[in-house]
């Protein structure tokens, strides 16, 4: 890396830096950082970062990204809620019905492979809106399709485009908020969880009405249209600085990622695998341990989502004071306690409490793990987000699948021991990655 490139890297990390862009006009950041940069197998990393204070202002670009995440959540939680009903309507087995989740995971991998190219060719703003429109097209395929090939296609299309939108806006938000990026990402995901809880409840109401469950799938489409009308002209910042790219930075971007980046990706895989394992299997274990029906046990997921919402709003405050790696370790410890309470419980109150505590810990896993990947990318947030999509998709598809295989052989209760294994692997990755400060 040339001396000029090093100076630009330091500038991007300098607190309180501003541009003359309107996007930054009402954005204020008060941060005190002590930075020491060193070479770590191919990328520049922070060896010591002390965050004394960080405050971010929720300006229009920030709110726009929050609402994009909420729109994405209506798709993700809406299709997830619809899956059992869709499977029953199609008359397919659980294994075949589970292919819809696999299709979404494959879509996430495709998104990760294409995201850097799309961002470079179209720019972030156009990529986000294209992703939302194509995501809605995939939902329409599911809404209008009454055959397995069509619904699988719809899930794959929506999964691909939705993942593109998700990771582009996360990279944009991290750039836009600078040192307050972890807090902003956590809060954005809290808004998304609240939207997910709302659409899940709406689905249960609409599914039992005369209009039928498919009408609930219109929510993401309507949300996209409303977002376009109200905030369609808001521009997502493409770069943290307005300096024109210098020719000597091009070779830097082609330098392979270092050890710290790949470990951060493996940690993200474990965290996402853990979250989706809870999402897809916790209700079944809850029913087995308490004797509840499957429908009644599904309310346990609401307790977990409520814990996630509380954790992400609270985590946004903590992320302003603590560095990502120690905070993520603490969140993993909370999740382990919640899992233990849930796994050992045979009563409904203890089960609800365990799921809520698990959700509280899980709430910070994805935001902080994603932040670490972006931080370790050497100033390549779009490329890092594309890689993160691949890691996360492998986790979201692989975690529940492995637990399902273990459940067939040893029972769901024993198979749920996969959760502490994933927690341990994520913690080991954090502890083995330098610097711990993240």
Short mmCIF file of N, CA and C in Angstrom, two decimals, residues 266-397:
data_model
loop_
_atom_site.label_atom_id
_atom_site.label_comp_id
_atom_site.label_asym_id
_atom_site.label_seq_id
_atom_site.Cartn_x
_atom_site.Cartn_y
_atom_site.Cartn_z
N UNK A 266 -16.17 -16.36 9.23
CA UNK A 266 -16.57 -17.61 9.89
C UNK A 266 -17.40 -17.34 11.13
N UNK A 267 -17.08 -16.27 11.85
CA UNK A 267 -17.88 -15.89 13.02
C UNK A 267 -19.30 -15.51 12.58
N UNK A 268 -19.41 -14.75 11.48
CA UNK A 268 -20.73 -14.39 10.96
C UNK A 268 -21.52 -15.63 10.58
N UNK A 269 -20.88 -16.61 9.95
CA UNK A 269 -21.55 -17.86 9.58
C UNK A 269 -22.14 -18.53 10.83
N UNK A 270 -21.35 -18.62 11.89
CA UNK A 270 -21.84 -19.27 13.11
C UNK A 270 -23.01 -18.49 13.71
N UNK A 271 -22.90 -17.16 13.71
CA UNK A 271 -23.95 -16.34 14.32
C UNK A 271 -25.27 -16.45 13.54
N UNK A 272 -25.19 -16.37 12.22
CA UNK A 272 -26.40 -16.47 11.41
C UNK A 272 -26.97 -17.88 11.47
N UNK A 273 -26.10 -18.90 11.44
CA UNK A 273 -26.57 -20.27 11.58
C UNK A 273 -27.29 -20.49 12.89
N UNK A 274 -26.79 -19.89 13.96
CA UNK A 274 -27.42 -20.00 15.27
C UNK A 274 -28.80 -19.33 15.26
N UNK A 275 -28.89 -18.13 14.69
CA UNK A 275 -30.17 -17.41 14.66
C UNK A 275 -31.23 -18.18 13.88
N UNK A 276 -30.86 -18.69 12.71
CA UNK A 276 -31.84 -19.41 11.89
C UNK A 276 -32.18 -20.77 12.49
N UNK A 277 -31.25 -21.36 13.22
CA UNK A 277 -31.55 -22.60 13.91
C UNK A 277 -32.65 -22.38 14.94
N UNK A 278 -32.54 -21.30 15.70
CA UNK A 278 -33.60 -20.95 16.65
C UNK A 278 -34.91 -20.65 15.91
N UNK A 279 -34.83 -19.88 14.84
CA UNK A 279 -36.03 -19.48 14.12
C UNK A 279 -36.83 -20.67 13.62
N UNK A 280 -36.13 -21.68 13.12
CA UNK A 280 -36.82 -22.79 12.45
C UNK A 280 -37.10 -23.98 13.36
N UNK A 281 -36.37 -24.13 14.48
CA UNK A 281 -36.51 -25.34 15.28
C UNK A 281 -36.92 -25.10 16.72
N UNK A 282 -36.82 -23.87 17.20
CA UNK A 282 -37.12 -23.63 18.62
C UNK A 282 -38.58 -23.92 18.95
N UNK A 283 -39.50 -23.57 18.04
CA UNK A 283 -40.92 -23.80 18.31
C UNK A 283 -41.22 -25.29 18.44
N UNK A 284 -40.59 -26.10 17.61
CA UNK A 284 -40.83 -27.55 17.69
C UNK A 284 -40.32 -28.12 19.02
N UNK A 285 -39.13 -27.69 19.44
CA UNK A 285 -38.61 -28.17 20.72
C UNK A 285 -39.47 -27.67 21.87
N UNK A 286 -39.94 -26.44 21.78
CA UNK A 286 -40.81 -25.88 22.81
C UNK A 286 -42.08 -26.71 22.94
N UNK A 287 -42.65 -27.10 21.81
CA UNK A 287 -43.86 -27.92 21.84
C UNK A 287 -43.59 -29.29 22.46
N UNK A 288 -42.47 -29.89 22.13
CA UNK A 288 -42.14 -31.21 22.67
C UNK A 288 -41.94 -31.16 24.18
N UNK A 289 -41.34 -30.09 24.69
CA UNK A 289 -41.00 -30.04 26.10
C UNK A 289 -42.16 -29.59 26.98
N UNK A 290 -43.13 -28.89 26.40
CA UNK A 290 -44.22 -28.35 27.21
C UNK A 290 -45.57 -28.98 26.90
N UNK A 291 -45.65 -29.77 25.81
CA UNK A 291 -46.92 -30.37 25.43
C UNK A 291 -47.85 -29.42 24.71
N UNK A 292 -47.37 -28.26 24.32
CA UNK A 292 -48.19 -27.31 23.56
C UNK A 292 -48.37 -27.80 22.14
N UNK A 293 -49.42 -27.31 21.49
CA UNK A 293 -49.59 -27.58 20.07
C UNK A 293 -48.55 -26.77 19.29
N UNK A 294 -48.37 -27.14 18.04
CA UNK A 294 -47.38 -26.42 17.21
C UNK A 294 -47.76 -24.95 17.06
N UNK A 295 -49.07 -24.69 16.89
CA UNK A 295 -49.52 -23.31 16.73
C UNK A 295 -49.28 -22.50 18.00
N UNK A 296 -49.57 -23.09 19.16
CA UNK A 296 -49.36 -22.38 20.42
C UNK A 296 -47.88 -22.19 20.71
N UNK A 297 -47.07 -23.19 20.37
CA UNK A 297 -45.63 -23.10 20.62
C UNK A 297 -44.97 -22.03 19.75
N UNK A 298 -45.59 -21.70 18.61
CA UNK A 298 -45.03 -20.68 17.73
C UNK A 298 -44.97 -19.32 18.42
N UNK A 299 -45.80 -19.13 19.47
CA UNK A 299 -45.76 -17.86 20.21
C UNK A 299 -44.41 -17.68 20.91
N UNK A 300 -43.71 -18.79 21.12
CA UNK A 300 -42.39 -18.67 21.72
C UNK A 300 -41.45 -17.86 20.84
N UNK A 301 -41.64 -17.94 19.51
CA UNK A 301 -40.81 -17.15 18.61
C UNK A 301 -41.08 -15.66 18.78
N UNK A 302 -42.33 -15.34 19.12
CA UNK A 302 -42.65 -13.93 19.37
C UNK A 302 -41.86 -13.43 20.58
N UNK A 303 -41.73 -14.28 21.60
CA UNK A 303 -40.92 -13.89 22.77
C UNK A 303 -39.47 -13.68 22.37
N UNK A 304 -38.96 -14.54 21.50
CA UNK A 304 -37.58 -14.39 21.04
C UNK A 304 -37.41 -13.11 20.22
N UNK A 305 -38.36 -12.84 19.32
CA UNK A 305 -38.29 -11.63 18.51
C UNK A 305 -38.40 -10.37 19.37
N UNK A 306 -39.22 -10.43 20.41
CA UNK A 306 -39.33 -9.29 21.32
C UNK A 306 -38.00 -9.05 22.03
N UNK A 307 -37.34 -10.14 22.44
CA UNK A 307 -36.01 -10.00 23.04
C UNK A 307 -35.01 -9.42 22.07
N UNK A 308 -35.12 -9.81 20.80
CA UNK A 308 -34.22 -9.28 19.78
C UNK A 308 -34.43 -7.79 19.58
N UNK A 309 -35.70 -7.36 19.57
CA UNK A 309 -35.99 -5.93 19.38
C UNK A 309 -35.42 -5.11 20.53
N UNK A 310 -35.64 -5.58 21.75
CA UNK A 310 -35.11 -4.87 22.92
C UNK A 310 -33.58 -4.85 22.88
N UNK A 311 -32.99 -5.98 22.54
CA UNK A 311 -31.54 -6.07 22.50
C UNK A 311 -30.91 -5.18 21.46
N UNK A 312 -31.55 -5.05 20.31
CA UNK A 312 -30.95 -4.22 19.26
C UNK A 312 -31.07 -2.74 19.56
N UNK A 313 -32.16 -2.31 20.16
CA UNK A 313 -32.25 -0.92 20.56
C UNK A 313 -31.26 -0.63 21.69
N UNK A 314 -31.20 -1.53 22.68
CA UNK A 314 -30.24 -1.34 23.76
C UNK A 314 -28.81 -1.50 23.29
N UNK A 315 -28.60 -2.42 22.35
CA UNK A 315 -27.26 -2.64 21.82
C UNK A 315 -26.73 -1.44 21.07
N UNK A 316 -27.63 -0.68 20.45
CA UNK A 316 -27.20 0.52 19.75
C UNK A 316 -26.54 1.50 20.71
N UNK A 317 -27.07 1.58 21.92
CA UNK A 317 -26.48 2.46 22.94
C UNK A 317 -25.13 1.89 23.41
N UNK A 318 -25.08 0.57 23.62
CA UNK A 318 -23.83 -0.04 24.08
C UNK A 318 -22.73 0.08 23.03
N UNK A 319 -23.12 -0.02 21.75
CA UNK A 319 -22.12 0.05 20.68
C UNK A 319 -21.47 1.42 20.57
N UNK A 320 -22.09 2.44 21.17
CA UNK A 320 -21.48 3.77 21.21
C UNK A 320 -20.37 3.85 22.25
N UNK A 321 -20.34 2.91 23.17
CA UNK A 321 -19.38 2.93 24.27
C UNK A 321 -18.36 1.79 24.22
N UNK A 322 -18.77 0.65 23.67
CA UNK A 322 -17.90 -0.53 23.69
C UNK A 322 -17.55 -0.94 22.26
N UNK A 323 -16.41 -1.56 22.14
CA UNK A 323 -15.95 -2.01 20.83
C UNK A 323 -16.67 -3.29 20.43
N UNK A 324 -16.77 -3.57 19.12
CA UNK A 324 -17.61 -4.68 18.65
C UNK A 324 -17.24 -6.05 19.21
N UNK A 325 -15.93 -6.39 19.26
CA UNK A 325 -15.56 -7.75 19.67
C UNK A 325 -15.93 -8.08 21.12
N UNK A 326 -15.57 -7.26 22.10
CA UNK A 326 -15.99 -7.58 23.47
C UNK A 326 -17.51 -7.58 23.63
N UNK A 327 -18.18 -6.68 22.93
CA UNK A 327 -19.64 -6.63 23.01
C UNK A 327 -20.26 -7.88 22.41
N UNK A 328 -19.69 -8.37 21.32
CA UNK A 328 -20.19 -9.60 20.71
C UNK A 328 -19.94 -10.81 21.61
N UNK A 329 -18.80 -10.83 22.27
CA UNK A 329 -18.54 -11.92 23.23
C UNK A 329 -19.58 -11.93 24.35
N UNK A 330 -19.91 -10.75 24.85
CA UNK A 330 -20.94 -10.66 25.88
C UNK A 330 -22.28 -11.13 25.39
N UNK A 331 -22.62 -10.78 24.14
CA UNK A 331 -23.89 -11.20 23.56
C UNK A 331 -23.93 -12.72 23.41
N UNK A 332 -22.82 -13.32 23.03
CA UNK A 332 -22.76 -14.78 22.92
C UNK A 332 -22.97 -15.44 24.28
N UNK A 333 -22.42 -14.83 25.32
CA UNK A 333 -22.60 -15.38 26.68
C UNK A 333 -24.07 -15.30 27.10
N UNK A 334 -24.73 -14.20 26.79
CA UNK A 334 -26.16 -14.06 27.11
C UNK A 334 -26.97 -15.11 26.36
N UNK A 335 -26.64 -15.33 25.10
CA UNK A 335 -27.35 -16.33 24.31
C UNK A 335 -27.16 -17.73 24.89
N UNK A 336 -25.95 -18.01 25.36
CA UNK A 336 -25.69 -19.32 25.97
C UNK A 336 -26.54 -19.52 27.22
N UNK A 337 -26.68 -18.49 28.03
CA UNK A 337 -27.53 -18.58 29.22
C UNK A 337 -28.99 -18.80 28.82
N UNK A 338 -29.43 -18.07 27.82
CA UNK A 338 -30.81 -18.23 27.35
C UNK A 338 -31.06 -19.62 26.80
N UNK A 339 -30.10 -20.12 26.02
CA UNK A 339 -30.25 -21.48 25.48
C UNK A 339 -30.35 -22.50 26.61
N UNK A 340 -29.49 -22.38 27.62
CA UNK A 340 -29.49 -23.34 28.72
C UNK A 340 -30.83 -23.34 29.44
N UNK A 341 -31.37 -22.14 29.69
CA UNK A 341 -32.67 -22.05 30.35
C UNK A 341 -33.77 -22.68 29.50
N UNK A 342 -33.73 -22.40 28.21
CA UNK A 342 -34.74 -22.95 27.30
C UNK A 342 -34.59 -24.46 27.15
N UNK A 343 -33.37 -24.94 26.99
CA UNK A 343 -33.12 -26.35 26.73
C UNK A 343 -33.47 -27.22 27.93
N UNK A 344 -33.28 -26.69 29.14
CA UNK A 344 -33.56 -27.45 30.34
C UNK A 344 -35.00 -27.30 30.84
N UNK A 345 -35.75 -26.39 30.25
CA UNK A 345 -37.09 -26.08 30.76
C UNK A 345 -38.11 -27.14 30.34
N UNK A 346 -39.08 -27.34 31.21
CA UNK A 346 -40.23 -28.19 30.88
C UNK A 346 -41.54 -27.44 31.13
N UNK A 347 -41.44 -26.19 31.57
CA UNK A 347 -42.63 -25.37 31.82
C UNK A 347 -42.69 -24.24 30.80
N UNK A 348 -43.88 -23.73 30.56
CA UNK A 348 -44.04 -22.66 29.60
C UNK A 348 -43.33 -21.37 30.02
N UNK A 349 -43.49 -20.91 31.29
CA UNK A 349 -42.82 -19.67 31.67
C UNK A 349 -41.31 -19.73 31.49
N UNK A 350 -40.71 -20.85 31.90
CA UNK A 350 -39.25 -20.97 31.76
C UNK A 350 -38.86 -21.02 30.29
N UNK A 351 -39.68 -21.69 29.47
CA UNK A 351 -39.39 -21.74 28.04
C UNK A 351 -39.46 -20.37 27.39
N UNK A 352 -40.50 -19.60 27.72
CA UNK A 352 -40.62 -18.24 27.19
C UNK A 352 -39.45 -17.38 27.64
N UNK A 353 -39.09 -17.51 28.92
CA UNK A 353 -37.98 -16.71 29.44
C UNK A 353 -36.67 -17.06 28.75
N UNK A 354 -36.44 -18.36 28.53
CA UNK A 354 -35.24 -18.79 27.85
C UNK A 354 -35.16 -18.28 26.42
N UNK A 355 -36.30 -18.31 25.72
CA UNK A 355 -36.31 -17.82 24.34
C UNK A 355 -36.13 -16.31 24.29
N UNK A 356 -36.76 -15.58 25.23
CA UNK A 356 -36.59 -14.13 25.27
C UNK A 356 -35.14 -13.75 25.56
N UNK A 357 -34.51 -14.47 26.50
CA UNK A 357 -33.11 -14.20 26.82
C UNK A 357 -32.20 -14.56 25.64
N UNK A 358 -32.52 -15.66 24.97
CA UNK A 358 -31.75 -16.03 23.78
C UNK A 358 -31.86 -14.95 22.71
N UNK A 359 -33.08 -14.45 22.50
CA UNK A 359 -33.28 -13.39 21.53
C UNK A 359 -32.51 -12.13 21.89
N UNK A 360 -32.43 -11.83 23.20
CA UNK A 360 -31.68 -10.66 23.66
C UNK A 360 -30.22 -10.77 23.25
N UNK A 361 -29.64 -11.97 23.40
CA UNK A 361 -28.25 -12.15 22.99
C UNK A 361 -28.09 -12.20 21.49
N UNK A 362 -28.98 -12.94 20.81
CA UNK A 362 -28.89 -13.07 19.35
C UNK A 362 -29.01 -11.73 18.66
N UNK A 363 -29.72 -10.79 19.30
CA UNK A 363 -29.99 -9.50 18.67
C UNK A 363 -28.74 -8.79 18.18
N UNK A 364 -27.63 -8.96 18.88
CA UNK A 364 -26.40 -8.25 18.53
C UNK A 364 -25.46 -9.06 17.64
N UNK A 365 -25.77 -10.32 17.44
CA UNK A 365 -24.83 -11.18 16.70
C UNK A 365 -24.61 -10.67 15.28
N UNK A 366 -25.69 -10.56 14.51
CA UNK A 366 -25.53 -10.18 13.10
C UNK A 366 -24.97 -8.77 12.93
N UNK A 367 -25.51 -7.75 13.62
CA UNK A 367 -24.97 -6.40 13.42
C UNK A 367 -23.48 -6.29 13.74
N UNK A 368 -23.07 -6.88 14.86
CA UNK A 368 -21.67 -6.76 15.26
C UNK A 368 -20.75 -7.62 14.41
N UNK A 369 -21.21 -8.83 14.04
CA UNK A 369 -20.39 -9.69 13.19
C UNK A 369 -20.21 -9.07 11.81
N UNK A 370 -21.26 -8.46 11.29
CA UNK A 370 -21.15 -7.79 9.99
C UNK A 370 -20.22 -6.58 10.09
N UNK A 371 -20.32 -5.83 11.18
CA UNK A 371 -19.43 -4.69 11.39
C UNK A 371 -17.97 -5.11 11.37
N UNK A 372 -17.66 -6.24 11.99
CA UNK A 372 -16.27 -6.71 12.03
C UNK A 372 -15.77 -7.08 10.64
N UNK A 373 -16.64 -7.65 9.81
CA UNK A 373 -16.23 -7.98 8.44
C UNK A 373 -15.91 -6.70 7.67
N UNK A 374 -16.77 -5.71 7.78
CA UNK A 374 -16.55 -4.45 7.07
C UNK A 374 -15.28 -3.76 7.58
N UNK A 375 -15.08 -3.77 8.89
CA UNK A 375 -13.90 -3.14 9.48
C UNK A 375 -12.61 -3.82 9.03
N UNK A 376 -12.67 -5.13 8.78
CA UNK A 376 -11.48 -5.88 8.40
C UNK A 376 -11.26 -5.94 6.89
N UNK A 377 -12.08 -5.20 6.13
CA UNK A 377 -12.03 -5.29 4.66
C UNK A 377 -10.98 -4.39 4.04
N UNK A 378 -10.31 -3.54 4.83
CA UNK A 378 -9.32 -2.65 4.26
C UNK A 378 -9.93 -1.58 3.38
N UNK A 379 -11.07 -1.03 3.79
CA UNK A 379 -11.69 0.04 3.02
C UNK A 379 -12.45 -0.44 1.80
N UNK A 380 -12.92 -1.68 1.81
CA UNK A 380 -13.69 -2.23 0.68
C UNK A 380 -15.06 -2.71 1.18
N UNK A 381 -15.94 -1.81 1.61
CA UNK A 381 -17.19 -2.23 2.24
C UNK A 381 -18.14 -2.97 1.31
N UNK A 382 -18.21 -2.57 0.03
CA UNK A 382 -19.13 -3.25 -0.88
C UNK A 382 -18.68 -4.69 -1.16
N UNK A 383 -17.37 -4.86 -1.41
CA UNK A 383 -16.86 -6.21 -1.61
C UNK A 383 -17.02 -7.05 -0.36
N UNK A 384 -16.77 -6.44 0.80
CA UNK A 384 -16.91 -7.16 2.06
C UNK A 384 -18.36 -7.57 2.30
N UNK A 385 -19.30 -6.70 1.96
CA UNK A 385 -20.71 -7.03 2.15
C UNK A 385 -21.13 -8.18 1.24
N UNK A 386 -20.59 -8.21 0.02
CA UNK A 386 -20.88 -9.34 -0.86
C UNK A 386 -20.37 -10.65 -0.29
N UNK A 387 -19.16 -10.63 0.24
CA UNK A 387 -18.62 -11.83 0.87
C UNK A 387 -19.42 -12.22 2.10
N UNK A 388 -19.84 -11.20 2.86
CA UNK A 388 -20.65 -11.46 4.06
C UNK A 388 -21.96 -12.15 3.69
N UNK A 389 -22.55 -11.76 2.56
CA UNK A 389 -23.78 -12.41 2.12
C UNK A 389 -23.58 -13.90 1.88
N UNK A 390 -22.42 -14.26 1.35
CA UNK A 390 -22.13 -15.68 1.11
C UNK A 390 -21.97 -16.42 2.43
N UNK A 391 -21.18 -15.86 3.34
CA UNK A 391 -21.00 -16.49 4.65
C UNK A 391 -22.34 -16.66 5.36
N UNK A 392 -23.14 -15.58 5.37
CA UNK A 392 -24.41 -15.62 6.07
C UNK A 392 -25.38 -16.61 5.44
N UNK A 393 -25.37 -16.70 4.12
CA UNK A 393 -26.29 -17.62 3.44
C UNK A 393 -25.92 -19.08 3.72
N UNK A 394 -24.63 -19.36 3.77
CA UNK A 394 -24.21 -20.72 4.14
C UNK A 394 -24.66 -21.03 5.57
N UNK A 395 -24.56 -20.05 6.45
CA UNK A 395 -25.00 -20.26 7.83
C UNK A 395 -26.50 -20.45 7.93
N UNK A 396 -27.27 -19.60 7.23
CA UNK A 396 -28.73 -19.68 7.32
C UNK A 396 -29.27 -20.96 6.72
N UNK A 397 -28.60 -21.48 5.70
CA UNK A 397 -29.04 -22.73 5.11
C UNK A 397 -28.45 -23.95 5.80
#
